[in-house]
XYZ file of C-alpha atoms in Angstrom:
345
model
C -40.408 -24.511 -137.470
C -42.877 -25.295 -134.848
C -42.388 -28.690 -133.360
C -45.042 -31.476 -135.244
C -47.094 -33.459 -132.001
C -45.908 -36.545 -134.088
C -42.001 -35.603 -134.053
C -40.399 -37.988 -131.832
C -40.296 -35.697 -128.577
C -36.608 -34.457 -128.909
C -36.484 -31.443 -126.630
C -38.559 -31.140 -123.108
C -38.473 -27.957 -120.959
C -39.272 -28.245 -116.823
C -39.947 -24.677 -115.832
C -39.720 -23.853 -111.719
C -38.262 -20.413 -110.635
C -37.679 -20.797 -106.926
C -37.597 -21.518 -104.325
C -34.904 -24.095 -103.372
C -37.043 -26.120 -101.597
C -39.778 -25.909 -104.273
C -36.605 -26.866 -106.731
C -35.856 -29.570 -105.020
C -38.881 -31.647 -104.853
C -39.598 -31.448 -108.677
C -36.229 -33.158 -108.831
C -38.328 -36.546 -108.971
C -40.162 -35.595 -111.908
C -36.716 -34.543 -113.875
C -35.505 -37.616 -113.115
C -38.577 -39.624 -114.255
C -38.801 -37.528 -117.325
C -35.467 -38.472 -118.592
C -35.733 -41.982 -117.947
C -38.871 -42.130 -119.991
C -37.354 -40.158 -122.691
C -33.752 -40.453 -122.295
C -32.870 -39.555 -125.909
C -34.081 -36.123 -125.289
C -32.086 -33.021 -124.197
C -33.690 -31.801 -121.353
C -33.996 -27.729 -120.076
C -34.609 -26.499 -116.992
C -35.149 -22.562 -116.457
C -34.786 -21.208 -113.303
C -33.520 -18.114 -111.208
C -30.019 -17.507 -111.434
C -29.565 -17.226 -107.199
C -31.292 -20.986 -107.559
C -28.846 -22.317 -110.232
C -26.941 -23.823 -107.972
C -29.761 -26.264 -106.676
C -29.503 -28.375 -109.404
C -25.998 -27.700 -110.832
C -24.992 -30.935 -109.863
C -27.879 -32.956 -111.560
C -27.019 -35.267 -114.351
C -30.436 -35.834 -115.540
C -30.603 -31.977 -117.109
C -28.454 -30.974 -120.389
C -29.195 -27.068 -119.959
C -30.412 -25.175 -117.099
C -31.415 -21.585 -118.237
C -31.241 -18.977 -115.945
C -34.493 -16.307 -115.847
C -32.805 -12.759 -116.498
C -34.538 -9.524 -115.967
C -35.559 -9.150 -119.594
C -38.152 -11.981 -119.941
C -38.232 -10.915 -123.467
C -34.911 -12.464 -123.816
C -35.142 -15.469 -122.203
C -38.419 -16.251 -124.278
C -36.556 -15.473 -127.679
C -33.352 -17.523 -126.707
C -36.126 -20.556 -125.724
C -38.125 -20.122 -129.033
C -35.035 -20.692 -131.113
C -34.925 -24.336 -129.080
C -37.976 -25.110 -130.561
C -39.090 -27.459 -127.972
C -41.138 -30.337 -128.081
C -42.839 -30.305 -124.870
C -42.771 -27.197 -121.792
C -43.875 -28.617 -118.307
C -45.119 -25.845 -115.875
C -44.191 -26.908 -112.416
C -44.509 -23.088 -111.282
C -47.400 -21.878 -112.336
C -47.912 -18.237 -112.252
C -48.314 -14.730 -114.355
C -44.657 -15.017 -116.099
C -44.470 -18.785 -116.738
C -48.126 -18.605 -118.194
C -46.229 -15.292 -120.478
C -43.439 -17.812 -121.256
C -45.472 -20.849 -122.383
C -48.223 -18.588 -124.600
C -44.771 -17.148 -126.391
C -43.664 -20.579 -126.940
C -46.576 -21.775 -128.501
C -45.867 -25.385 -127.584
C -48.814 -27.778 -128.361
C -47.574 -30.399 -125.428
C -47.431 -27.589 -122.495
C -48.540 -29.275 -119.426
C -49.024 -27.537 -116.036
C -49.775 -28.505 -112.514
C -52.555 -27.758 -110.391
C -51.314 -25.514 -107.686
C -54.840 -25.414 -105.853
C -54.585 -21.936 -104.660
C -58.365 -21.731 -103.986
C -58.318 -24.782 -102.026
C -55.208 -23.166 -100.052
C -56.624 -19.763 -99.566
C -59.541 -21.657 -98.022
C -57.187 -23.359 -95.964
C -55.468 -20.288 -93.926
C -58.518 -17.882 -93.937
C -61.204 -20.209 -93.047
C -59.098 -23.495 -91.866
C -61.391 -25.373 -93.988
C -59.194 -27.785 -95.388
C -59.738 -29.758 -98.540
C -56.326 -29.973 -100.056
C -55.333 -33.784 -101.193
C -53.095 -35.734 -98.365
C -50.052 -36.236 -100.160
C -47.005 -34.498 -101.280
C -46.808 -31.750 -103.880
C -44.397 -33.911 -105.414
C -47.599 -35.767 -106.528
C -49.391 -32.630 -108.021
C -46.317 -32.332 -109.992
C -46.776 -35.906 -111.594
C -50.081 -34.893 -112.473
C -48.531 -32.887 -114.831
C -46.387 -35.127 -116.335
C -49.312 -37.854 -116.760
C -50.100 -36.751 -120.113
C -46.542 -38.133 -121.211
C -46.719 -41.351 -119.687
C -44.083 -40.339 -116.513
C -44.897 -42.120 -113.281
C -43.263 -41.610 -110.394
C -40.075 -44.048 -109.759
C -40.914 -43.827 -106.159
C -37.344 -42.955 -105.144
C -37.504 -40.174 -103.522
C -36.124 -36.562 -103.804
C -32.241 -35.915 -105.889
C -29.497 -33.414 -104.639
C -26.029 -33.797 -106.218
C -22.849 -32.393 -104.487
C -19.544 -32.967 -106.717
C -16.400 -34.145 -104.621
C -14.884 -30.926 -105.472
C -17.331 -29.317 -103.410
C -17.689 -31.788 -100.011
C -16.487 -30.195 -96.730
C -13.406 -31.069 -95.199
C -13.479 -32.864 -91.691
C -11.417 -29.357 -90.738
C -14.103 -27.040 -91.504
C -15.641 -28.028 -88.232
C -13.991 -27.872 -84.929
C -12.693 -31.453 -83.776
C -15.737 -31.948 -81.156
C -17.922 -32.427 -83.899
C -15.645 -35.219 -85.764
C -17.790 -37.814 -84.164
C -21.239 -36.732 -84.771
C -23.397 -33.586 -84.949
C -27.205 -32.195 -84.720
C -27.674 -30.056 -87.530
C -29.801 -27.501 -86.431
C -31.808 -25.657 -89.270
C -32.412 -22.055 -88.171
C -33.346 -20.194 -91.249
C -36.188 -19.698 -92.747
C -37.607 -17.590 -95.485
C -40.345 -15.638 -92.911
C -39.923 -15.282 -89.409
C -43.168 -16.890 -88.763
C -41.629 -19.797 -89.650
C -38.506 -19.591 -87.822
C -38.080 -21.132 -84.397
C -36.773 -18.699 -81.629
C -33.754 -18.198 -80.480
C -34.994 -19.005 -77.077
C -36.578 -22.146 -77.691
C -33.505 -22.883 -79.544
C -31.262 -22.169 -76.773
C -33.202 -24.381 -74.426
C -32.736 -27.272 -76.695
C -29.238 -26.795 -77.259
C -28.860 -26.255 -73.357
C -30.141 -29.763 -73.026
C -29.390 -31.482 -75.843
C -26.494 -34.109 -75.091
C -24.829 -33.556 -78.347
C -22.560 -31.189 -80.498
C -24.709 -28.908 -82.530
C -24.089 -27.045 -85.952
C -26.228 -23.686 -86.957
C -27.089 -23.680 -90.324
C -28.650 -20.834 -92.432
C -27.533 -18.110 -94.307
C -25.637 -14.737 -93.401
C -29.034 -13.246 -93.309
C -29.561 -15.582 -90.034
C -26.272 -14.000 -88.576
C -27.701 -12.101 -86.174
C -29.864 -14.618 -85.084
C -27.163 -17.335 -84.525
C -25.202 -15.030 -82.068
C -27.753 -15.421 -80.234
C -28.547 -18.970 -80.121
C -24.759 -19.742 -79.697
C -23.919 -17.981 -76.261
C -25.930 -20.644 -74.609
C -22.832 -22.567 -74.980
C -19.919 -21.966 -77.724
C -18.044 -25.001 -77.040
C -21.181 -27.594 -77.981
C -22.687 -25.225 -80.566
C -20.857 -24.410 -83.930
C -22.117 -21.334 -85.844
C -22.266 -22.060 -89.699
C -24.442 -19.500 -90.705
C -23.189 -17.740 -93.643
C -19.364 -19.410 -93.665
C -20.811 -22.122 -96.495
C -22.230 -21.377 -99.937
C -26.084 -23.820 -99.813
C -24.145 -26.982 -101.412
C -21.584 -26.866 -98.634
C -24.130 -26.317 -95.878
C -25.994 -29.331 -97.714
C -23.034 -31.658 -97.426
C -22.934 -30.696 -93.485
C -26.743 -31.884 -93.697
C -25.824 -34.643 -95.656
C -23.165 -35.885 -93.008
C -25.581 -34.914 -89.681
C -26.527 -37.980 -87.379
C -29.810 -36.063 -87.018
C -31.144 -32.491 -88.383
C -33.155 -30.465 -86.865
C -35.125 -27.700 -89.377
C -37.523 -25.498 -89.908
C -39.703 -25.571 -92.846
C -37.176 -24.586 -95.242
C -34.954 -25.619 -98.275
C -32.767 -27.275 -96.015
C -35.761 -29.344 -95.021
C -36.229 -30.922 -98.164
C -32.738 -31.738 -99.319
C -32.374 -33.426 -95.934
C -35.296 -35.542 -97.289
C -33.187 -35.910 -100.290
C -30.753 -37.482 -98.532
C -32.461 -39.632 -96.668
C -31.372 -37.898 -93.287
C -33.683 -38.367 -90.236
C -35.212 -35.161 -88.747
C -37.029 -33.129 -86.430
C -39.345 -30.724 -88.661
C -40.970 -28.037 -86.744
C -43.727 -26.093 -88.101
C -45.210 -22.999 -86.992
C -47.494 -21.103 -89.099
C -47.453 -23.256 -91.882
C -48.575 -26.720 -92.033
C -47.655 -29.928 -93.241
C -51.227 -30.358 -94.847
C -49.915 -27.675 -97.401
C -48.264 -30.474 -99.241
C -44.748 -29.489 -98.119
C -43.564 -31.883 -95.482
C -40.357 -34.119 -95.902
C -40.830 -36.621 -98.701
C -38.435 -39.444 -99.100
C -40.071 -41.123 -101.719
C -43.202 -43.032 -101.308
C -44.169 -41.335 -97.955
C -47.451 -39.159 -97.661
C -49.387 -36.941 -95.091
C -51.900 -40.134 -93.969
C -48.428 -41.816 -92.999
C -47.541 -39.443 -90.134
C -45.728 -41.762 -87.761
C -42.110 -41.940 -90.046
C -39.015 -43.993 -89.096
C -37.225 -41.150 -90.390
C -39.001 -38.102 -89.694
C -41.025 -36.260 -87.008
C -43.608 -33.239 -87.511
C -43.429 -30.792 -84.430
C -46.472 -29.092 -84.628
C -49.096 -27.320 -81.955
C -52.246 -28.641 -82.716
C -55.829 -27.251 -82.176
C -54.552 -23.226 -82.614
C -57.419 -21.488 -84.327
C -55.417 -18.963 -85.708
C -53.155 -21.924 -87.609
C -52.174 -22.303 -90.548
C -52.482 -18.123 -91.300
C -50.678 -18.156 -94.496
C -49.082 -20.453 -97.219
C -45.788 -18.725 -97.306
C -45.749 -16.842 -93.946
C -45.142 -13.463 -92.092
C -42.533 -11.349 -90.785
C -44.251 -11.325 -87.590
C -47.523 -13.559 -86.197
C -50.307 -11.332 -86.596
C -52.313 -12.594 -83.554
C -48.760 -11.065 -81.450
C -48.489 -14.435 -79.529
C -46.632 -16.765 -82.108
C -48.514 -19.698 -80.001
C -47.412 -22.109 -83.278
C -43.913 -21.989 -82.249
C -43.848 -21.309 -78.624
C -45.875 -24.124 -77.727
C -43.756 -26.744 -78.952
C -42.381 -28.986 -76.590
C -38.621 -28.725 -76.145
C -38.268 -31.846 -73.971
C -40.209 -33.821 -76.379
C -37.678 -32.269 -79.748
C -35.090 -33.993 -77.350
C -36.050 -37.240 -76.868
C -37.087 -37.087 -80.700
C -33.223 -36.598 -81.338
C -32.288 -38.633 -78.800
C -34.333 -41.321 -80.406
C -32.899 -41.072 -83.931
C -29.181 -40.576 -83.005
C -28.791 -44.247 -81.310
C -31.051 -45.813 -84.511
């Protein structure tokens, strides 16, 4: 039986598919939802390599995972008969999901891809200075949510904490975590700007990423094996989380790392190349937004004044201008005395 708009809301499902950072900042709205209506089960459906995002959060009773036959996935939701979908994706198959559902309170955000494609083709810019994390409230206004103002959630059971062993014993005392993946190479920082931080840097460093930044890490490490730790690939993402989580200072691209930094409250050096912090993406730690720029617990790393930036939302496998100006003009000594700055807070 389709679900009455005056049945007590009993059953709410939050759809986002990826990515983890994406994931991660609806957190705030899961949790907000499920304060305002705690005596509802609430369903989250996501990509199974994602699941483990939000594993860990208590504020969800049923994460779904998205399986190759959409088909199936819609018919196990329909027999849920839910009360309410919220859209915090916003594409082709969630708009397939939510017209099979038929559900009367189906809210969506706006994802202001117009506004974004005029953005990195014409660098006109008239997206809204604040978070996405915002956008995503819009969604949610409908249902009388606000936003608690707390900030972004990521969970990590005891069970699955590092050990002080899985480092080596010079980084007991204190690390830089140093973010080096990223999902395009555009906006990765290079292994020789890397190694010229690390070179200077005054403390241990740990490599984070995945074993798709192998490779990459090799490099970075020669500079000097002793101070720099290579984690890339040796922890599943909740593990390399917790070495986030336990960081005196992280340095990252713009990545999922990034944001559950922010989740944690961690202070960091974000460096951006062809994406841009006006894109809505930047570190949020709760009531933070872009007009606030000058953070006591974040920096933005940025070359300003490049015609050529932003170039895309998402980013490339290589800079199509050849010179990757975004990311080789940043200013190494300055990344330093941003660490520097942070670590004796």
């Amino acid at each position: 039986m389709k679900a009455s708009r005056s049945r007590p809301i009993q059953k709410i499902l939050i759809i986002r598919f990826s990515s983890i950072g994406d994931i991660v900042l609806t957190t705030p709205v899961i949790r907000s939802v499920k304060r305002r209506y705690p005596d509802a089960e609430l369903h989250y459906l996501v990509k199974k390599q994602f699941k483990s995002v939000l594993a860990g959060n208590p504020h969800i009773d049923h994460i779904h995972v998205l399986s190759e036959d959409l088909q199936q996935n819609i018919a196990e939701l329909k027999a849920l008969d839910f009360d309410v979908v919220i859209d915090l994706h916003h594409n082709l198959r969630t708009l397939r999901v939510k017209k099979a559902l038929n559900v009367r309170r189906t809210y969506t955000f706006p994802k202001l891809n117009v506004q974004k494609w005029l953005y990195t083709n014409f660098k006109w810019n008239t997206l809204p200075p604040n978070s996405i994390v915002e956008r995503y409230f819009e969604a949610v206004k409908p249902l009388n949510v606000v936003n608690d103002g707390l900030g972004l959630d990521f969970f990590i059971a005891p069970e699955q904490e590092t050990k002080r062993e899985d480092i080596p014993m010079g980084h007991w005392m204190g690390y830089v975590a140093c973010v080096i993946g990223g999902s395009f190479e555009t906006k990765q920082f290079p292994a020789d700007k890397w190694r010229a931080f690390i070179e200077d840097c005054p403390y241990p460093v740990i490599l984070l990423g995945g074993p798709d930044d192998a490779a990459l890490a090799a490099e970075i490490k020669t500079v000097d094996p002793v101070k720099v730790y290579d984690a890339c690939g040796k922890f599943n993402l909740v593990e390399s989380a917790d070495l986030v989580r336990k960081a005196r200072v992280v340095v990252t691209n713009d990545t999922g790392l990034m944001h559950i930094g922010a989740a944690f409250q961690k202070k960091m050096v974000t460096l951006w190349g062809n994406t841009t912090p006006w894109l809505g993406m930047f570190p949020y730690y709760g009531a933070n937004n872009l007009q606030t720029t000058v953070s006591p617990l974040f920096t933005i790393s940025e070359v300003n004044g490049l015609s050529c930036r932003p170039c895309s939302k998402i980013g490339f496998h290589q800079c199509p201008k050849k010179h990757f100006n975004c990311m080789n003009q940043i200013d190494v000594a300055q990344l330093i005395a941003d660490v520097q700055s942070f670590w004796k807070d």
